[in-house]
C-alpha cells in the first residue's frame, strides 16, 4: 500500500520568533532574528552568551495547571504546537477513528530542564526530594505520549531520537506509517527545550557554539558566511498534521501541499563531525529524488540544515553540487537557523513548517547575516532578503550527531 499519497493539512509551532505559525512566518520573511542574550540562566562565565529562547510563552491555554507542573517545557511546547496544528487542520477525531490516528514527535535531548533541576535537588537535598514526576517529564517519548493522550489518538505513537535530525525523521516515519496503511492521520514533528545551563555548558565545552558575536546576538548565526564561528542554541517545537489524501479529501480538509518523499542515511564516520566527502548525504538526496520520482531540475528550493558551522555548511554545499550538478546554481537555498538558531531535535520540524509555508505563499525566507561570502560556499543562499518565486517542489534536509541524515520532499498539491 506504499502508493498512498500523503498531504499536509495542519501546522503549529512555538519558537523564539513566535508562539504560533502566523507570528513565526511574518518574522521569518521579514528577516528578523530571534537570537538574544541568554536570559534563562547566568551565562556570564561561559564563552557563548547568546541563544534563541522562547520568551513569555503561556502553556495554560493548552494544558491545565496540574499538567503544567508535572511536565518539562519540551512537552509543553509539543502539546501547544500539536493542538495548534490540529485546530488548523480542522480535525476532530471520533472514538471509532482514534486507532487510525497516531503521533510521532522527535527530540534530541528530552526534558533537560527537569534533568538539571532534579540533579541539583539530589546533590543539595538528597534522593528523597526527587519528584515522582521526574522520569515521565524527561524521557524522550513523552512528548508523543502526552500529545496522544491530549488528542485521544490510539494509533502508532512513539518518540524518535536522532539528534538534530529527530524532527524530520519523525515526520518521515509518520509519512511511512501512512503510506503502508498503519494509520490515516499522523501528528508529527519535533520539540526541544535544552537551553539550560547544563546542556549549554556541554556545547560550550565542545567549542561548538558561536562566541564572536556576544555583543550583537542577532549577528551570531550566519550560515554559509565566511565569518561564521559556530551555531546558536535554540528551543521550541514544530508539528504537522499528515493525512492520506483519501482521508483529507473525504472530510474536505484544506491541503497545504503533498509530502512526496522521505529518505535517511548515516555517515558511519564520527560521533559529531560529518564525513568529509558527503557520501551519505549525497546518497540521501539521491534516494529522496528517486523514491519521489522527482527529476533534478524540478526542485526549486532547499531549506538547508545550514548550522553556521564550517564543516556542515561546506559539506552541505558540496553535496548539493554533487547531486544537482548545474541545476544547483538555479536553486534557491536558505537556512532559517540564521534567524532562529539551531533547535536541535525540533529543528527539522520547524524548518518543515517553514518549507510548507514557502510552497503555500511563494515566498522564500532569507539567510540573514550573509555578508562575507565564503568562496567554498558559492550557491544562491537567498541572502538577507526574502524573495518571491513559484516553488513547486521543495526539500528540507537535516543532519545530526551520530552521522544522521534525513531529507523530506514537499510538492505543491494539484
Coordinates of C-alpha atoms in Angstrom, one line a residue:
X1 CA 0.0 0.0 0.0
X2 CA 3.0 2.3 -0.4
X3 CA 1.3 4.2 -3.2
X4 CA -1.0 6.0 -0.7
X5 CA -0.4 9.8 -1.2
X6 CA 0.3 11.9 1.9
X7 CA -0.7 15.5 2.4
X8 CA -0.1 18.2 5.0
X9 CA -3.3 19.7 6.4
X10 CA -2.3 21.5 9.6
X11 CA 0.7 23.4 11.1
X12 CA 1.7 24.5 14.6
X13 CA 4.8 26.0 16.1
X14 CA 6.3 27.6 19.2
X15 CA 9.7 29.3 18.9
X16 CA 11.6 32.4 19.6
X17 CA 10.1 34.2 16.6
X18 CA 6.5 33.5 17.5
X19 CA 4.2 31.3 19.5
X20 CA 2.1 30.5 16.5
X21 CA 2.6 30.0 12.8
X22 CA 1.4 33.4 11.7
X23 CA 3.8 35.3 14.0
X24 CA 6.7 33.0 13.2
X25 CA 6.2 33.3 9.4
X26 CA 5.8 37.1 9.5
X27 CA 9.1 37.4 11.4
X28 CA 10.8 34.9 9.1
X29 CA 10.1 36.6 5.8
X30 CA 10.9 40.0 7.4
X31 CA 14.4 38.6 8.1
X32 CA 14.0 39.3 11.8
X33 CA 16.3 37.5 14.3
X34 CA 15.1 35.8 17.4
X35 CA 18.5 35.4 18.9
X36 CA 19.2 37.4 22.1
X37 CA 21.5 37.5 25.1
X38 CA 20.8 34.4 27.2
X39 CA 18.1 35.1 29.9
X40 CA 17.2 31.6 31.1
X41 CA 20.3 31.4 33.3
X42 CA 23.5 33.4 34.1
X43 CA 25.9 32.8 31.2
X44 CA 28.5 35.3 32.3
X45 CA 31.1 32.6 32.9
X46 CA 30.6 30.9 29.6
X47 CA 32.2 31.8 26.3
X48 CA 28.9 31.9 24.4
X49 CA 26.3 34.2 25.8
X50 CA 23.6 34.1 23.1
X51 CA 20.6 31.9 22.4
X52 CA 17.3 31.7 20.6
X53 CA 14.9 31.4 23.6
X54 CA 11.1 31.0 23.9
X55 CA 10.2 34.1 26.0
X56 CA 6.8 34.7 27.6
X57 CA 5.1 31.5 26.4
X58 CA 2.0 30.7 28.4
X59 CA 1.1 27.0 28.2
X60 CA -2.2 27.4 30.1
X61 CA -4.5 27.6 27.0
X62 CA -3.2 24.1 26.1
X63 CA -2.8 22.3 29.4
X64 CA -4.2 22.6 32.9
X65 CA -2.2 23.7 35.9
X66 CA -1.6 20.2 37.2
X67 CA -0.2 19.1 33.8
X68 CA 2.0 22.1 33.5
X69 CA 3.5 21.5 36.9
X70 CA 4.3 17.9 36.0
X71 CA 5.8 18.4 32.6
X72 CA 9.0 19.7 31.1
X73 CA 8.9 22.7 28.8
X74 CA 9.7 20.5 25.8
X75 CA 6.5 18.6 26.4
X76 CA 4.5 21.8 26.8
X77 CA 5.8 23.2 23.5
X78 CA 4.9 19.9 21.8
X79 CA 1.4 19.9 23.2
X80 CA 0.8 23.5 22.3
X81 CA 2.1 23.1 18.7
X82 CA 0.1 19.9 18.2
X83 CA -3.1 21.4 19.4
X84 CA -2.5 24.4 17.1
X85 CA -1.8 22.1 14.1
X86 CA -5.0 20.0 14.8
X87 CA -7.1 23.2 15.1
X88 CA -5.5 24.5 11.9
X89 CA -6.4 21.2 10.2
X90 CA -10.0 21.5 11.5
X91 CA -9.6 17.9 12.6
X92 CA -11.8 16.1 15.1
X93 CA -11.2 12.5 16.0
X94 CA -14.1 10.2 17.0
X95 CA -13.5 7.3 19.2
X96 CA -14.1 5.0 16.3
X97 CA -11.4 6.7 14.3
X98 CA -8.9 7.0 17.1
X99 CA -7.0 3.8 16.4
X100 CA -6.2 5.1 12.9
X101 CA -4.6 8.2 14.2
X102 CA -1.0 8.3 15.6
X103 CA 1.7 10.7 17.0
X104 CA 5.4 10.7 16.2
X105 CA 7.4 13.5 17.9
X106 CA 11.2 13.7 17.9
X107 CA 13.5 15.2 20.4
X108 CA 17.3 15.2 20.7
X109 CA 17.6 15.5 24.4
X110 CA 14.2 15.4 26.1
X111 CA 13.4 17.0 29.4
X112 CA 16.7 18.9 30.0
X113 CA 15.2 21.4 32.5
X114 CA 13.9 18.6 34.7
X115 CA 17.1 16.6 34.4
X116 CA 19.0 19.7 35.6
X117 CA 16.6 20.7 38.4
X118 CA 16.3 17.2 39.8
X119 CA 20.1 16.7 39.7
X120 CA 20.6 19.9 41.7
X121 CA 18.0 18.8 44.2
X122 CA 19.6 15.4 44.5
X123 CA 23.1 16.8 45.4
X124 CA 21.8 19.7 47.5
X125 CA 19.0 17.9 49.5
X126 CA 19.2 14.2 48.9
X127 CA 17.3 11.5 46.9
X128 CA 14.1 11.7 48.9
X129 CA 13.5 15.2 47.4
X130 CA 13.4 13.9 43.8
X131 CA 10.0 14.4 42.2
X132 CA 7.9 11.4 41.4
X133 CA 7.2 13.0 38.1
X134 CA 10.9 13.3 37.1
X135 CA 11.0 10.2 34.9
X136 CA 7.8 10.9 32.9
X137 CA 8.9 14.6 32.4
X138 CA 12.4 13.8 31.0
X139 CA 12.0 10.7 28.8
X140 CA 12.1 11.2 25.0
X141 CA 8.8 9.5 24.1
X142 CA 6.7 11.6 26.5
X143 CA 6.0 14.4 24.1
X144 CA 4.4 11.9 21.8
X145 CA 2.6 10.1 24.7
X146 CA 1.3 13.3 26.2
X147 CA 0.0 14.6 22.8
X148 CA -1.6 11.3 22.1
X149 CA -3.4 11.4 25.4
X150 CA -4.5 15.0 24.9
X151 CA -5.8 14.3 21.4
X152 CA -7.2 10.8 22.0
X153 CA -5.1 9.2 19.3
X154 CA -4.6 5.5 19.8
X155 CA -2.6 4.6 16.6
X156 CA 1.2 4.4 16.3
X157 CA 2.8 6.7 18.9
X158 CA 6.4 6.8 19.9
X159 CA 9.4 9.1 20.1
X160 CA 12.2 9.5 17.5
X161 CA 15.7 10.3 18.7
X162 CA 18.4 11.1 16.1
X163 CA 19.9 14.3 17.5
X164 CA 19.4 17.3 15.1
X165 CA 17.6 15.1 12.6
X166 CA 14.9 14.0 15.1
X167 CA 12.1 16.3 13.9
X168 CA 12.5 15.5 10.2
X169 CA 12.9 11.8 10.9
X170 CA 9.7 11.8 12.9
X171 CA 7.8 13.4 10.0
X172 CA 9.4 10.9 7.6
X173 CA 8.5 7.9 9.7
X174 CA 4.9 9.3 10.1
X175 CA 4.8 9.5 6.3
X176 CA 5.8 5.8 6.1
X177 CA 3.1 4.9 8.6
X178 CA 0.5 6.5 6.3
X179 CA 2.0 5.1 3.2
X180 CA 2.0 1.5 4.4
X181 CA -1.6 1.7 5.8
X182 CA -0.9 1.7 9.6
X183 CA -2.8 5.0 10.0
X184 CA -4.9 7.6 8.2
X185 CA -3.7 10.6 10.2
X186 CA -0.4 11.3 11.9
X187 CA 0.6 14.2 14.1
X188 CA 4.3 14.6 13.7
X189 CA 7.3 16.9 14.4
X190 CA 9.8 17.7 17.0
X191 CA 10.2 19.5 20.3
X192 CA 13.2 20.7 22.3
X193 CA 13.9 22.9 25.4
X194 CA 17.6 22.4 26.0
X195 CA 18.6 26.0 26.5
X196 CA 19.6 25.2 30.1
X197 CA 23.0 25.7 31.7
X198 CA 23.9 22.0 31.7
X199 CA 23.4 21.4 28.0
X200 CA 24.6 24.9 27.1
X201 CA 27.9 24.3 29.0
X202 CA 28.3 21.0 27.3
X203 CA 28.1 22.5 23.9
X204 CA 30.5 25.3 25.0
X205 CA 33.0 22.7 26.1
X206 CA 32.8 21.1 22.7
X207 CA 33.6 24.6 21.2
X208 CA 30.5 24.2 19.0
X209 CA 28.8 27.5 19.8
X210 CA 29.4 31.0 18.4
X211 CA 31.5 33.2 20.7
X212 CA 32.5 36.1 18.5
X213 CA 29.1 37.9 18.5
X214 CA 28.1 38.1 22.1
X215 CA 27.8 41.9 21.8
X216 CA 25.5 41.7 18.8
X217 CA 23.5 38.4 19.2
X218 CA 21.3 38.9 16.1
X219 CA 24.6 38.6 14.1
X220 CA 25.8 35.3 15.7
X221 CA 24.1 32.8 13.4
X222 CA 25.5 33.3 9.9
X223 CA 25.2 30.1 7.8
X224 CA 27.5 29.9 4.7
X225 CA 29.1 33.3 5.7
X226 CA 32.9 33.3 5.9
X227 CA 32.8 34.8 9.4
X228 CA 30.7 32.1 10.9
X229 CA 32.2 30.7 14.1
X230 CA 29.7 28.1 15.5
X231 CA 26.0 27.5 15.9
X232 CA 23.5 29.2 18.3
X233 CA 21.3 27.0 20.5
X234 CA 17.5 27.4 20.2
X235 CA 14.3 25.8 21.5
X236 CA 10.7 25.3 20.6
X237 CA 8.5 22.9 18.7
X238 CA 7.1 22.3 15.2
X239 CA 4.2 20.0 14.5
X240 CA 2.5 19.0 11.2
X241 CA -0.8 17.1 10.6
X242 CA -0.2 14.5 7.9
X243 CA -3.1 12.6 6.3
X244 CA -3.6 10.2 3.5
X245 CA -5.0 12.1 0.5
X246 CA -8.1 9.9 0.6
X247 CA -8.8 10.8 4.2
X248 CA -8.2 14.5 3.8
X249 CA -10.4 14.7 0.7
X250 CA -13.2 12.7 2.3
X251 CA -13.5 15.2 5.1
X252 CA -13.0 18.3 2.9
X253 CA -9.7 19.4 4.5
X254 CA -7.6 22.3 3.4
X255 CA -4.5 20.8 1.8
X256 CA -1.3 22.9 2.1
X257 CA 0.8 20.6 0.0
X258 CA 1.9 17.0 -0.6
X259 CA 4.7 15.2 1.3
X260 CA 6.0 13.2 -1.6
X261 CA 9.3 11.8 -0.4
X262 CA 11.5 10.9 2.6
X263 CA 15.0 9.4 2.8
X264 CA 17.5 8.8 5.5
X265 CA 21.2 7.7 5.7
X266 CA 24.1 7.5 8.1
X267 CA 27.7 8.7 7.7
X268 CA 29.1 5.8 9.9
X269 CA 32.1 8.0 10.3
X270 CA 32.3 10.1 13.5
X271 CA 30.1 10.9 16.5
X272 CA 29.9 14.6 15.8
X273 CA 31.8 15.5 12.6
X274 CA 30.2 14.9 9.2
X275 CA 32.1 12.6 6.8
X276 CA 34.2 14.9 4.6
X277 CA 33.2 13.5 1.2
X278 CA 29.4 13.9 2.0
X279 CA 28.9 10.4 0.6
X280 CA 25.9 9.6 2.9
X281 CA 24.2 12.9 2.5
X282 CA 24.6 12.6 -1.3
X283 CA 23.0 9.2 -1.2
X284 CA 20.2 10.5 1.0
X285 CA 19.4 13.3 -1.6
X286 CA 19.6 10.8 -4.5
X287 CA 17.3 8.3 -2.7
X288 CA 14.8 11.1 -2.0
X289 CA 14.6 12.1 -5.6
X290 CA 14.4 8.5 -6.8
X291 CA 11.7 7.5 -4.3
X292 CA 9.6 10.5 -5.1
X293 CA 10.2 10.2 -8.8
X294 CA 11.4 13.8 -9.0
X295 CA 13.7 15.0 -11.7
X296 CA 16.7 17.0 -10.5
X297 CA 15.5 20.1 -12.5
X298 CA 12.1 20.0 -10.9
X299 CA 13.4 21.1 -7.5
X300 CA 13.1 24.8 -6.9
X301 CA 14.1 25.3 -3.2
X302 CA 16.1 23.7 -0.5
X303 CA 15.5 24.6 3.2
X304 CA 19.1 23.7 4.3
X305 CA 20.3 22.4 7.6
X306 CA 22.8 25.4 7.5
X307 CA 24.1 25.4 11.0
X308 CA 26.6 28.2 10.7
X309 CA 29.5 25.8 11.3
X310 CA 32.4 25.3 8.9
X311 CA 32.0 21.5 8.4
X312 CA 28.2 21.5 8.0
X313 CA 27.9 24.4 5.6
X314 CA 30.8 23.3 3.4
X315 CA 29.6 19.6 3.3
X316 CA 26.0 20.6 2.5
X317 CA 27.1 22.9 -0.3
X318 CA 29.3 20.2 -1.8
X319 CA 26.6 17.6 -1.5
X320 CA 24.0 19.8 -3.3
X321 CA 26.5 20.4 -6.1
X322 CA 27.3 16.7 -6.4
X323 CA 23.6 15.8 -6.7
X324 CA 22.1 18.7 -8.6
X325 CA 25.1 19.5 -10.9
X326 CA 24.5 22.6 -13.0
X327 CA 20.9 22.9 -11.6
X328 CA 22.4 23.7 -8.2
X329 CA 23.0 27.2 -9.4
X330 CA 19.3 27.6 -10.2
X331 CA 18.1 26.6 -6.8
X332 CA 17.1 29.0 -4.0
X333 CA 18.6 27.7 -0.8
X334 CA 18.2 29.2 2.7
X335 CA 18.9 28.5 6.3
X336 CA 16.3 29.8 8.7
X337 CA 18.8 29.0 11.5
X338 CA 20.3 32.4 10.6
X339 CA 17.2 33.9 12.4
X340 CA 16.1 31.1 14.7
X341 CA 19.3 29.4 15.8
X342 CA 19.5 25.6 16.0
X343 CA 16.6 24.0 17.7
X344 CA 18.3 20.6 17.9
X345 CA 15.7 17.9 17.8
X346 CA 13.0 20.4 16.9
X347 CA 15.0 22.0 14.0
X348 CA 13.8 19.8 11.2
X349 CA 10.1 20.1 12.2
X350 CA 10.1 23.9 12.5
X351 CA 12.0 24.0 9.2
X352 CA 9.4 21.7 7.6
X353 CA 6.7 24.2 8.8
X354 CA 8.6 27.0 7.0
X355 CA 9.1 24.9 3.9
X356 CA 5.3 24.2 3.7
X357 CA 4.6 27.9 4.1
X358 CA 7.1 28.7 1.3
X359 CA 5.1 26.4 -1.0
X360 CA 1.9 27.9 0.0
X361 CA 2.9 31.6 -0.3
X362 CA 5.6 31.6 -2.9
X363 CA 7.9 33.5 -0.6
X364 CA 11.3 32.1 0.2
X365 CA 12.7 33.2 3.6
X366 CA 16.2 34.6 3.6
X367 CA 19.6 33.5 5.0
X368 CA 20.4 36.7 7.0
X369 CA 23.9 37.7 8.1
X370 CA 25.2 36.5 4.7
X371 CA 27.7 39.4 4.4
X372 CA 31.1 37.9 3.6
X373 CA 30.7 35.1 1.0
X374 CA 32.7 32.0 1.7
X375 CA 34.4 31.1 -1.7
X376 CA 33.7 27.4 -0.9
X377 CA 30.0 28.1 -0.3
X378 CA 29.1 29.7 -3.6
X379 CA 25.4 28.9 -4.2
X380 CA 22.3 31.1 -4.0
X381 CA 21.6 31.1 -0.3
X382 CA 18.8 33.8 -0.7
X383 CA 20.9 36.4 1.0
X384 CA 19.4 38.8 3.6
X385 CA 16.0 39.4 2.0
X386 CA 13.1 37.1 1.2
X387 CA 12.4 36.6 -2.5
X388 CA 9.2 35.7 -4.4
X389 CA 9.3 32.6 -6.5
X390 CA 6.8 30.0 -7.6
X391 CA 8.0 26.9 -5.7
X392 CA 6.6 23.7 -7.0
X393 CA 9.0 21.3 -5.3
X394 CA 11.0 21.9 -2.1
X395 CA 13.4 19.9 0.0
X396 CA 14.2 20.2 3.7
X397 CA 17.2 18.3 4.9
X398 CA 18.8 17.8 8.3
X399 CA 22.0 16.3 9.8
X400 CA 22.6 15.2 13.3
X401 CA 25.4 14.0 15.7
X402 CA 26.0 10.3 15.1
X403 CA 26.1 10.8 11.4
X404 CA 22.4 11.1 10.9
X405 CA 21.0 12.4 7.6
X406 CA 17.4 13.0 6.7
X407 CA 15.5 14.7 3.9
X408 CA 11.9 15.4 3.1
X409 CA 10.4 16.4 -0.3
X410 CA 7.3 18.6 -0.4
X411 CA 5.3 19.2 -3.6
X412 CA 2.5 21.6 -4.4
X413 CA -0.8 19.7 -4.5
X414 CA -2.6 19.8 -7.8

